[in-house]
Amino acid sequence: MKTNSLLLAAASLAVAFAAPAIAQQAAPFSPQDLVTLGRLGGTAVSPDGKTVAYIVTTTDPASYKRTPSLWVRSADGKGEPRRIDTGGSASDPAFAPDGALYYLSDRKVGEAETTQVWKVDVASGVTTQVTAFKAEVSGFELSPNGKRIAVWGDIARDCATFGCESDGNTALPGPGTGRHYKDGAGFVRHWDAWETPGNYSRVFAFDLGADGKVMGEGKAADGPVGTLTGDSPVKPFGGGEDVAWAVDSQSLFFVARQADRNEPTSTNLDIWQSKLDGSVPKNLTETNKATDNTPAPSPDGKWLAYAAMARPGYEADRLVVHLINLQTGERRELTGAWDRSVASLTWTRDSKALIATAEDVLDTPAFRVDPVSGKVTRLVLNPGREGHIGNVVPFNDGRLVYTRDSIDGPAELFIGKPGKAGTRLTDVATSALAQRAPVVTQRFSFKGADGDTVWGQITKPSWIKGKMPSVLFVHGGPQGSYNDSWSNRWNPRVWASQGYAIVSVDFHGSTGYGQAFTDAINRQWGGKPLDDLQKGFAAAITLDSQIDGDNACAAGASYGGYMMNWIAGVWPDRFKCLVQHDGVFDARAMAYETEELWFDEWEHGGHPYYEAPEEFEKWNPVNHVAKWKTPMLVITGEKDFRIPYTQGLAAFTALQRRGIPSELLVFPDENHWVLKAKNSLQWHQTSFNWLDRWLKKNEK
């Protein structure tokens, strides 16, 4: 991505977005607003295209209890939306071919209060409990003919049906409470939970009776004991995109990785096909030792599309679309010439095209992929500012139902044709946000490390006319992006609404700019990204005279938290303060404490620490603690097993030992993210009080 452009993109070339006019008395968007704002959940479209269903989660402003509810409305936007009485929580809506609406709910029946599958007749409101298993249902997928259902949840591997008396966990032999993991156990803990060997997320298929309820014992997709053993959907983040019915409703495609001693170092996810007759499932991608995911059968039953990486052990390799001819076995790579990584796949109803989403610079648009030529065409669904597009459902007439969010606001549901802005079908948060003072967002580019073009964004309050203190945001991943999308955790709008100019930079290693740019952070954690951050922050200050670069703090989580620790030692005189959340402090300890070993080892040359300690020590923040001087707020969660909370404790100890002003915020019930409503409010209040302490006193 070499460029001959000037160091700083001319202001006339920067993409600026005008904020709507708003009354002067409008209050800024607050942490309380962020925590209690309505949130759009799962969406579904009826087979006839006339009705959309969606989940809206509301949060009580006093108790902070969150309540997800099920809504339906006409897809033409006419009439009013209608709430369906589910008698409990609701999630994962899905329409059957006959128009019945299925969903998950924890509705209490008698003394039982477990999450099960329910269905409702949209017209009459009559509900039917579809499943009543002993085990909790985590998700489901209806067959194309509407006569079968696949369900998944945590089930003992030796259990022949969906739920047995024993959970199969071999790590709790008793008589005490100790967890006992034997040699070759693989994961001991993963993301935020201790592993339960013998118990996995498993998919079972059941027939549906005339009464709409499941029948029989069901068939396990993973086959007999002793064959495939692993989680499907894949933990910790897999969902419905990992499971797909064949068009004839006779077999099931699913994603799984073998669970064994090698699992912590393996990214070898495969796509399997089960005949659902008790036989061993077939591994359709056995020859590829890297990730294969997102199975998507074509409606005509001819093709299976899926996404695949090429390099084993690398979780951020490019996801390329591949096709398997289900009739002949022919295989071919479809989008190898397109330097973008697909995030989702769905077919048009006539099987003549695939619709994919993928990050592209600072947007996440939808693209049309020709299954014959592999030609990729970007679909413009919001001219001028695409933002983040997701959950795309194509109609026969060329229309698409989709969700869109941006820095300005969270996801809403839209319908429309490419080339012009769609019609908004929901008002989950738009009207509420209109009562708050807006922010303005401007994109900019500059020459970063190696002379490459690097992009960033400036988000600032619209009502401040003079200089304002600034905060440099550093994203996590590290293969990620602070693109034009909404976040309920690191939200530029709520930070800017505190009176700060927020500057984010998509440094080398970021996604949406081609695979070479993403790869550039490997073995360069403290090198090229820091160069980009330094140049990008300077470029933003030059571009926007309102940014007070001399009165600035920096903040980041995960890799961004690592960068706070790195900045503290190698760029110690730049910022008034730092906010460090779940960041790596000691690379050696991290190498032995984290759970998904492939990530840390790939980033440092593909070796475990003991084989190449110099690779880890080169960019190790702990080696520069003697130069630390910048005040730092450290935040961590005790259930974070990705970057264990001991890393945060160690950073805080270093700060305290050196006498540097510092604070520590520890959440005993949070993982790598802060998700609970009250905790989120505390997280924001603590962070903003810290910024105010060091920046507001210096305002000119």
XYZ file of C-alpha atoms in Angstrom:
700
model
C 0.000 0.000 0.000
C 2.750 2.404 -0.918
C 1.691 5.943 -1.722
C 3.262 9.099 -3.069
C 0.780 11.355 -1.317
C 1.836 14.161 0.981
C 2.597 13.448 4.612
C -0.810 14.746 5.528
C -3.874 14.311 3.336
C -5.127 17.734 2.331
C -8.095 18.922 4.301
C -10.079 19.128 1.081
C -9.610 15.367 0.581
C -10.613 14.380 4.093
C -14.107 12.984 4.395
C -16.084 15.057 6.876
C -19.629 14.345 7.966
C -21.928 17.179 8.927
C -23.954 16.735 12.099
C -27.669 17.517 12.030
C -28.825 20.764 13.544
C -29.913 20.435 17.150
C -31.254 22.771 19.789
C -28.668 24.378 22.027
C -30.250 22.899 25.154
C -29.653 19.307 24.009
C -27.599 17.431 26.586
C -24.408 15.603 25.612
C -24.562 11.833 25.215
C -23.666 10.377 28.622
C -22.460 7.012 29.975
C -25.942 6.577 31.456
C -27.368 7.061 27.964
C -24.960 4.525 26.476
C -25.769 1.898 29.094
C -29.552 2.331 28.862
C -29.920 2.912 25.119
C -32.024 0.315 23.320
C -30.054 -2.398 21.506
C -31.067 -4.277 18.384
C -30.497 -8.024 18.574
C -31.172 -10.873 16.160
C -33.318 -10.269 13.094
C -35.334 -12.491 10.727
C -37.423 -12.122 7.567
C -40.513 -14.220 6.788
C -40.378 -16.526 3.725
C -42.877 -14.351 1.841
C -40.804 -11.246 2.569
C -43.734 -9.423 4.147
C -42.734 -9.492 7.824
C -39.554 -8.802 9.761
C -38.900 -9.925 13.331
C -36.248 -8.532 15.610
C -35.063 -8.446 19.194
C -34.858 -5.219 21.190
C -33.046 -5.191 24.528
C -34.002 -2.431 26.942
C -32.237 -1.533 30.188
C -34.033 -0.184 33.238
C -32.404 3.177 34.133
C -32.644 2.495 37.874
C -32.032 -1.218 38.355
C -30.060 -1.653 35.094
C -31.862 -4.928 34.468
C -31.779 -5.818 30.785
C -34.877 -7.218 29.086
C -34.786 -8.632 25.546
C -38.146 -8.662 23.772
C -39.476 -9.892 20.424
C -41.025 -7.498 17.893
C -42.549 -7.884 14.436
C -43.544 -5.397 11.783
C -44.373 -5.156 8.100
C -41.335 -5.202 5.825
C -42.820 -2.365 3.753
C -42.466 -0.037 6.733
C -46.205 0.575 6.999
C -48.114 0.312 10.230
C -46.702 0.100 13.711
C -44.339 -2.519 15.105
C -45.914 -5.039 17.470
C -44.401 -6.668 20.523
C -44.924 -10.411 20.920
C -45.667 -11.575 24.464
C -43.090 -14.306 25.041
C -43.554 -14.626 28.808
C -39.813 -14.336 29.332
C -36.655 -13.336 27.520
C -36.452 -13.676 23.739
C -33.592 -14.118 21.298
C -32.630 -15.749 17.975
C -35.831 -15.228 15.964
C -36.281 -17.462 12.889
C -39.215 -18.010 10.532
C -40.318 -21.463 9.404
C -41.526 -22.023 5.814
C -45.140 -21.886 7.030
C -44.597 -18.453 8.582
C -44.424 -19.571 12.215
C -41.882 -17.588 14.218
C -39.440 -19.565 16.368
C -37.266 -18.086 19.121
C -35.341 -18.900 22.289
C -36.820 -18.000 25.658
C -36.242 -18.673 29.345
C -40.011 -18.578 29.939
C -40.843 -20.429 33.122
C -43.014 -23.524 32.811
C -43.989 -24.991 36.160
C -40.818 -25.118 38.201
C -38.589 -25.261 35.123
C -36.881 -22.084 34.005
C -34.391 -23.066 31.325
C -33.777 -21.610 27.901
C -35.738 -23.600 25.307
C -37.127 -23.179 21.788
C -40.618 -21.725 21.414
C -42.745 -20.741 18.456
C -45.548 -18.250 17.980
C -48.249 -17.796 15.384
C -47.657 -14.161 14.485
C -51.283 -13.494 13.579
C -52.960 -15.067 16.631
C -50.185 -14.782 19.185
C -50.620 -18.426 20.190
C -47.327 -19.844 21.496
C -46.055 -23.411 21.628
C -43.094 -24.795 23.539
C -41.036 -26.639 20.932
C -38.373 -28.186 23.213
C -38.382 -29.230 26.859
C -34.935 -30.736 27.269
C -33.076 -31.315 30.495
C -30.250 -29.207 29.086
C -30.259 -25.539 28.132
C -30.571 -24.763 24.423
C -27.919 -22.286 23.264
C -29.147 -21.962 19.683
C -31.106 -23.611 16.894
C -31.468 -23.793 13.123
C -34.677 -24.750 11.301
C -34.476 -27.057 8.288
C -35.490 -25.642 4.882
C -38.585 -27.859 4.735
C -39.644 -26.833 8.245
C -39.931 -30.437 9.405
C -36.701 -30.675 11.388
C -34.713 -28.563 13.800
C -31.063 -28.567 14.836
C -30.348 -27.462 18.401
C -27.099 -27.051 20.241
C -25.913 -26.675 23.792
C -23.353 -28.005 26.267
C -23.799 -31.794 26.371
C -21.679 -34.683 27.647
C -19.804 -36.250 24.714
C -20.983 -39.716 25.737
C -24.611 -38.595 25.981
C -26.675 -40.072 23.141
C -29.355 -37.386 23.248
C -29.756 -33.751 24.182
C -29.107 -33.904 27.894
C -28.205 -36.679 30.330
C -28.058 -36.872 34.113
C -24.290 -36.378 34.013
C -22.622 -33.438 32.284
C -19.627 -35.662 31.508
C -17.100 -33.299 33.074
C -14.035 -35.433 33.859
C -12.179 -32.555 35.528
C -14.233 -32.843 38.740
C -13.500 -36.311 40.141
C -14.109 -35.302 43.770
C -14.285 -35.798 46.657
C -13.055 -32.208 46.927
C -13.702 -29.186 44.720
C -10.425 -29.404 42.824
C -10.343 -29.398 39.039
C -8.063 -32.168 37.815
C -6.804 -31.879 34.234
C -4.883 -34.843 32.911
C -1.979 -34.896 30.503
C -3.135 -33.884 27.006
C -6.220 -32.024 28.217
C -5.653 -29.139 25.793
C -7.477 -26.037 26.972
C -7.621 -25.757 30.749
C -9.489 -22.479 30.608
C -10.800 -20.554 27.613
C -11.791 -16.889 27.336
C -13.684 -16.600 30.637
C -14.518 -20.156 31.722
C -12.666 -23.175 33.041
C -12.872 -26.028 30.580
C -15.042 -29.086 31.180
C -13.369 -32.008 29.391
C -16.008 -34.558 28.485
C -18.606 -31.831 27.922
C -18.830 -29.858 24.663
C -21.139 -27.672 22.635
C -22.874 -30.275 20.469
C -25.464 -30.149 17.680
C -28.452 -32.535 17.581
C -31.161 -32.809 14.926
C -34.787 -33.600 15.751
C -37.940 -34.137 13.753
C -40.841 -31.785 14.399
C -44.286 -33.279 14.902
C -47.625 -32.014 13.669
C -47.989 -30.186 16.983
C -44.754 -28.290 16.331
C -42.837 -30.066 19.098
C -39.646 -32.091 18.802
C -39.985 -35.856 18.551
C -37.702 -38.731 19.479
C -34.202 -38.809 20.874
C -32.574 -36.833 18.109
C -29.406 -37.516 16.150
C -25.992 -36.182 17.139
C -24.193 -34.407 14.297
C -20.773 -35.314 15.701
C -21.409 -39.055 15.383
C -20.330 -41.901 17.651
C -18.113 -41.424 20.681
C -14.444 -41.695 19.791
C -14.703 -39.909 16.445
C -15.064 -36.136 16.340
C -14.738 -34.475 19.734
C -14.986 -30.691 19.869
C -17.239 -27.683 20.217
C -19.771 -26.733 17.566
C -20.515 -23.909 17.325
C -16.867 -23.174 18.049
C -16.190 -21.506 21.383
C -15.984 -18.839 22.570
C -17.579 -16.767 19.790
C -19.206 -19.206 17.350
C -22.926 -19.032 16.710
C -25.540 -19.801 14.103
C -23.109 -19.012 11.294
C -21.338 -22.278 12.205
C -24.389 -24.468 11.459
C -26.332 -24.826 8.188
C -28.851 -27.334 6.861
C -28.441 -28.876 3.424
C -31.195 -27.696 1.107
C -32.863 -31.135 1.091
C -33.059 -31.043 4.921
C -31.374 -34.464 5.055
C -27.919 -33.476 6.281
C -26.226 -30.789 8.283
C -23.042 -28.746 7.786
C -21.250 -27.555 10.905
C -17.907 -26.100 11.996
C -15.764 -27.829 14.626
C -12.171 -28.205 15.745
C -10.799 -31.377 17.267
C -10.411 -30.922 21.024
C -7.127 -32.476 22.141
C -3.724 -31.495 23.490
C -3.033 -29.493 20.305
C -6.159 -27.353 20.432
C -4.517 -24.353 22.198
C -2.058 -24.068 19.295
C -4.473 -24.913 16.470
C -6.626 -22.727 14.248
C -7.698 -25.780 12.246
C -11.449 -25.283 12.170
C -13.089 -27.588 9.656
C -16.481 -27.854 7.985
C -18.136 -31.212 8.556
C -21.213 -32.782 7.004
C -23.398 -35.148 8.978
C -26.041 -37.416 7.420
C -27.786 -37.416 10.817
C -28.049 -41.173 10.826
C -25.586 -41.872 13.629
C -22.632 -42.320 11.289
C -19.284 -40.520 11.443
C -19.538 -37.011 9.932
C -17.445 -36.260 6.855
C -14.691 -33.647 7.060
C -15.157 -31.586 3.893
C -12.051 -29.433 4.428
C -9.607 -31.961 5.833
C -6.763 -30.970 3.486
C -6.690 -27.382 4.770
C -4.991 -27.179 8.168
C -6.009 -23.548 8.662
C -9.445 -22.105 9.456
C -12.540 -23.011 7.413
C -15.858 -21.531 8.485
C -19.198 -19.929 7.502
C -20.815 -22.792 5.528
C -23.479 -21.442 3.151
C -25.349 -23.887 0.874
C -26.849 -22.396 -2.302
C -30.677 -22.479 -2.496
C -30.535 -24.688 -5.599
C -28.585 -27.290 -3.608
C -25.624 -27.334 -6.001
C -22.914 -25.441 -4.117
C -21.516 -25.049 -0.639
C -19.789 -21.715 -0.191
C -17.497 -21.158 2.752
C -14.618 -18.962 3.894
C -11.087 -20.273 4.383
C -7.731 -19.061 5.610
C -4.495 -20.415 4.137
C -1.968 -20.261 6.991
C -2.292 -22.620 9.972
C -1.802 -21.009 13.364
C -2.822 -17.515 12.228
C -6.218 -16.284 13.398
C -6.163 -13.100 11.291
C -5.298 -14.512 7.877
C -7.467 -13.457 4.931
C -10.793 -15.306 4.703
C -11.265 -16.227 1.028
C -14.532 -17.549 -0.405
C -14.362 -21.137 -1.683
C -16.959 -23.307 -3.413
C -17.630 -27.048 -3.309
C -19.914 -28.577 -5.927
C -22.062 -30.841 -3.772
C -22.962 -33.015 -6.757
C -19.514 -33.568 -8.319
C -17.105 -32.694 -5.504
C -15.448 -29.986 -7.645
C -13.676 -27.363 -5.537
C -12.393 -23.942 -6.402
C -11.204 -20.749 -4.805
C -13.537 -17.905 -5.714
C -12.196 -14.599 -4.300
C -8.455 -15.240 -4.186
C -7.803 -12.125 -6.273
C -9.809 -9.898 -3.920
C -7.630 -8.555 -1.115
C -10.330 -8.404 1.516
C -11.426 -10.827 4.233
C -15.090 -11.854 4.233
C -17.036 -11.564 7.466
C -20.355 -13.110 6.386
C -21.847 -15.006 3.435
C -25.365 -15.500 2.126
C -26.805 -16.470 -1.263
C -29.370 -14.625 -3.309
C -32.549 -16.659 -3.548
C -31.927 -17.532 -7.210
C -28.429 -18.895 -6.411
C -26.925 -16.512 -8.982
C -24.809 -14.518 -6.537
C -23.317 -14.455 -3.067
C -23.678 -11.445 -0.801
C -20.687 -10.952 1.485
C -19.698 -8.320 4.002
C -16.096 -7.302 4.563
C -14.149 -4.461 6.115
C -12.976 -1.961 3.504
C -10.879 0.957 4.783
C -13.125 2.459 7.504
C -16.407 0.915 6.353
C -17.923 -2.563 6.385
C -20.017 -2.670 3.200
C -21.878 -5.463 1.463
C -20.486 -6.941 -1.758
C -21.957 -9.029 -4.572
C -19.770 -11.989 -5.538
C -20.312 -13.717 -8.882
C -20.045 -17.487 -8.252
C -18.830 -18.123 -11.795
C -16.165 -15.464 -12.352
C -15.447 -14.480 -8.758
C -16.007 -10.818 -9.669
C -16.696 -8.694 -6.592
C -18.937 -5.606 -6.766
C -19.374 -3.242 -3.850
C -23.028 -2.556 -3.026
C -23.748 0.988 -1.899
C -26.490 0.835 0.710
C -25.898 4.238 2.298
C -24.414 6.697 -0.206
C -21.811 9.037 1.269
C -21.184 7.090 4.424
C -21.579 3.334 4.453
C -20.744 2.611 8.073
C -21.096 -0.987 9.228
C -23.503 -3.255 7.318
C -24.576 -6.647 8.662
C -27.274 -9.353 8.781
C -28.025 -9.088 5.056
C -31.070 -10.943 3.690
C -31.649 -10.722 -0.101
C -35.149 -10.576 -1.644
C -36.126 -11.875 -5.090
C -36.745 -8.347 -6.384
C -33.214 -7.117 -5.613
C -34.034 -5.528 -2.299
C -31.974 -6.280 0.791
C -32.898 -6.272 4.452
C -29.859 -5.366 6.536
C -28.646 -3.679 9.686
C -26.510 -0.556 9.700
C -24.638 1.181 12.496
C -21.955 3.860 12.667
C -20.107 6.043 15.155
C -23.229 8.220 15.228
C -25.604 5.509 16.416
C -26.191 1.791 17.039
C -27.718 -0.723 14.648
C -31.139 -0.250 13.108
C -32.887 -2.474 10.570
C -33.238 -1.218 6.978
C -34.688 -2.358 3.658
C -33.707 -1.063 0.247
C -31.959 -1.568 -3.054
C -28.266 -0.823 -3.648
C -27.535 2.670 -4.916
C -29.662 4.666 -2.523
C -30.278 4.884 1.185
C -32.660 2.263 2.509
C -35.834 2.737 4.509
C -35.352 2.390 8.238
C -37.711 -0.204 9.723
C -36.853 0.155 13.408
C -36.430 2.936 15.917
C -34.463 1.163 18.594
C -32.247 4.137 19.419
C -32.523 6.772 16.665
C -35.176 8.974 18.277
C -33.549 8.759 21.683
C -30.175 9.779 20.229
C -31.793 12.725 18.432
C -32.413 14.228 21.878
C -28.693 14.358 22.573
C -26.113 16.765 21.209
C -24.358 15.270 18.188
C -20.700 14.730 17.497
C -18.891 15.208 14.196
C -16.577 12.628 12.669
C -13.872 13.323 10.098
C -11.693 10.830 8.284
C -8.093 11.576 7.420
C -5.065 9.825 5.975
C -1.313 10.316 6.230
C 1.992 8.650 5.443
C 2.782 6.179 8.176
C 5.438 3.529 8.678
C 7.254 2.534 5.465
C 5.554 5.427 3.679
C 2.247 3.514 3.555
C -1.098 5.283 3.585
C -2.683 5.007 7.018
C -6.212 6.113 7.885
C -7.719 7.548 11.026
C -10.771 9.352 12.372
C -11.394 12.402 14.527
C -14.591 12.473 16.573
C -15.370 15.586 18.558
C -18.308 17.405 20.173
C -20.184 19.694 17.805
C -20.932 22.388 20.373
C -17.374 23.327 21.344
C -15.884 26.040 19.134
C -12.421 26.510 20.595
C -9.534 24.251 21.591
C -10.364 21.008 23.334
C -8.238 18.391 25.114
C -7.709 15.192 23.186
C -7.522 11.437 23.650
C -5.657 9.032 21.389
C -7.650 5.794 21.060
C -5.656 2.614 20.343
C -7.706 -0.375 19.212
C -7.294 -3.990 20.253
C -6.966 -7.115 18.229
C -4.314 -6.186 17.278
C -5.758 -7.179 13.898
C -8.806 -4.960 14.264
C -10.045 -1.506 13.353
C -11.593 1.586 14.894
C -13.831 1.792 11.853
C -17.086 3.646 11.389
C -19.201 1.462 13.648
C -20.967 1.583 16.979
C -19.481 0.079 20.120
C -21.111 -0.450 23.484
C -17.681 -0.568 25.115
C -15.134 1.754 23.461
C -17.533 4.302 22.048
C -16.020 7.456 20.491
C -19.306 9.334 20.721
C -19.674 9.044 24.478
C -15.981 9.904 25.019
C -16.187 12.921 22.716
C -19.363 14.030 24.481
C -17.298 14.578 27.629
C -15.608 17.481 25.832
C -12.689 15.656 24.204
C -11.460 15.292 20.651
C -11.016 11.559 20.086
C -8.361 10.540 17.567
C -8.140 6.943 16.353
C -5.549 5.530 13.955
C -5.773 2.264 12.030
C -2.086 1.454 12.405
C -0.179 -1.323 10.606
C -1.894 -4.539 11.637
C -5.390 -3.137 11.155
C -8.006 -4.886 9.055
C -9.763 -3.636 5.941
C -6.667 -2.517 4.049
C -5.442 -5.754 2.498
C -3.662 -8.730 4.013
C -0.134 -7.337 3.691
C -1.112 -4.358 5.844
C -2.700 -6.675 8.415
C 0.378 -8.914 8.470
C 2.701 -5.944 9.017
C 2.273 -6.044 12.802
C 3.663 -9.583 13.104
C 6.944 -9.409 15.065
C 6.451 -5.604 15.111
C 4.203 -5.018 18.114
C 6.065 -1.997 19.394
C 7.513 -0.896 16.036
C 5.398 0.082 13.031
C 2.166 0.545 15.016
C 3.841 3.041 17.345
C 5.319 4.855 14.354
C 1.820 5.130 12.881
C 0.314 6.332 16.155
C 2.952 9.030 16.532
C 2.603 10.246 12.963
C -1.170 9.887 12.951
C -1.681 11.882 16.128
C 0.572 14.620 14.750
C -1.329 14.556 11.453
C -4.676 14.932 13.211
C -3.414 17.890 15.233
C -2.158 19.585 12.068
C -5.427 18.922 10.245
C -7.782 20.095 12.993
C -6.811 23.230 14.878
C -9.352 22.491 17.623
C -7.327 19.528 18.865
C -5.086 20.511 21.762
C -2.215 18.122 21.249
C -0.369 19.450 24.290
C -3.237 18.516 26.583
C -3.759 14.886 25.716
C -4.145 11.402 27.158
C -4.102 8.007 25.459
C -6.348 5.005 26.085
C -6.694 1.443 24.866
C -7.670 -2.131 25.697
C -6.178 -5.524 24.869
C -3.480 -4.733 22.294
C -4.392 -1.103 22.944
C -3.685 -1.762 26.622
C -0.347 -3.297 25.666
C 0.408 -0.117 23.722
C -0.329 1.989 26.814
C 2.317 -0.008 28.693
C 4.690 0.306 25.747
C 4.100 4.054 25.386
C 4.748 4.472 29.110
C 8.303 3.251 28.560
C 9.263 4.388 25.055
C 7.169 7.566 24.596
C 6.970 8.687 28.225
C 6.806 12.458 27.763
C 3.899 12.710 25.313
C 0.723 12.292 27.360
C -0.723 13.711 30.564
C -2.236 10.331 31.437
C -2.942 6.825 30.174
C -5.926 4.478 30.490
C -4.754 0.862 30.235
C -7.367 -1.897 30.070
C -6.386 -5.592 29.941
C -3.011 -4.914 28.390
C 0.072 -7.134 28.211
C 2.652 -5.956 30.734
C 5.161 -8.827 30.702
C 5.466 -10.746 27.415
C 7.141 -13.720 29.066
C 4.370 -14.224 31.602
C 1.774 -13.685 28.893
C 3.331 -16.427 26.757
C 2.739 -18.976 29.509
C -0.536 -17.638 30.988
C -2.758 -16.993 27.970
C -5.038 -19.755 26.667
C -5.079 -19.501 22.858
C -1.365 -20.020 22.399
C -1.509 -19.776 18.600
C -2.209 -16.050 18.838
C 0.727 -15.039 21.002
C 3.172 -17.390 19.293
C 2.243 -16.336 15.749
C 2.656 -12.680 16.656
C 6.210 -13.342 17.826
C 7.529 -15.370 14.922
C 5.622 -18.636 15.321
C 7.646 -19.929 18.273
C 6.911 -20.655 21.928
C 8.757 -18.334 24.265
C 11.458 -20.843 25.242
C 12.523 -21.295 21.604
C 12.884 -17.593 20.787
C 12.793 -15.434 23.915
C 14.407 -12.549 22.042
C 11.307 -12.220 19.835
C 9.131 -11.599 22.875
C 11.616 -9.507 24.833
C 12.188 -7.095 21.939
C 8.748 -5.576 22.453
C 8.276 -6.382 26.151
C 6.952 -3.394 28.173
C 8.358 -4.761 31.434
C 11.878 -4.055 30.160
C 11.213 -0.299 30.111
C 9.529 0.234 33.480
C 12.512 2.255 34.710
C 11.477 5.013 32.276
C 7.800 5.076 33.267
C 6.543 8.438 34.498
C 3.053 8.945 33.017
C 0.048 8.632 35.383
C -1.959 5.531 34.506
C -5.382 4.071 35.266
C -5.228 0.263 35.084
C -8.432 -1.740 34.507
C -8.788 -5.506 34.427
C -11.297 -8.336 34.893
C -10.683 -11.393 37.055
C -12.414 -13.648 34.482
C -10.099 -12.511 31.702
C -8.164 -15.595 30.634
C -6.944 -14.078 27.351
C -4.721 -11.508 29.073
C -4.956 -12.615 32.701
C -5.690 -10.004 35.340
C -2.288 -10.628 36.896
C -0.836 -8.593 34.029
C -2.843 -5.604 35.245
C -1.847 -6.191 38.849
C 1.814 -6.292 37.808
C 1.501 -3.007 35.890
C -0.156 -1.352 38.884
C 2.558 -2.668 41.195
C 5.209 -1.172 38.911
C 3.431 2.191 38.920
C 3.013 2.222 42.690
C 6.574 1.086 43.293
C 7.856 3.962 41.160
C 5.598 6.460 42.901
C 3.680 7.318 39.721
C 0.099 8.526 40.260
C -2.050 5.521 39.406
C -5.349 3.796 40.076
C -6.531 0.206 39.716
C -10.067 -0.889 38.819
C -10.704 -4.648 39.042
C -13.983 -6.313 38.047
C -14.350 -9.753 39.669
C -17.213 -10.713 37.333
C -15.964 -9.489 33.935
C -13.795 -11.105 31.272
C -11.670 -9.409 28.600
C -14.639 -7.086 28.060
C -16.870 -5.139 30.451
C -20.408 -6.260 29.596
C -22.668 -5.831 32.621
C -24.658 -2.594 32.758
C -23.600 -1.370 36.210
C -19.993 -2.356 35.564
C -20.033 -0.478 32.266
C -21.312 2.621 34.033
C -18.578 2.333 36.662
C -15.958 1.747 33.953
C -16.960 4.932 32.149
C -17.277 7.033 35.292
C -13.851 5.934 36.547
C -12.202 6.517 33.181
C -13.754 9.956 32.709
C -12.902 11.051 36.242
C -9.307 10.031 35.502
C -9.237 12.039 32.267
C -10.814 15.053 33.951
C -8.196 14.966 36.671
C -5.337 15.323 34.188
C -6.870 17.201 31.267
C -9.615 19.503 32.468
C -7.298 21.298 34.861
C -5.031 22.120 31.912
C -7.701 23.488 29.580
C -6.829 26.885 28.138
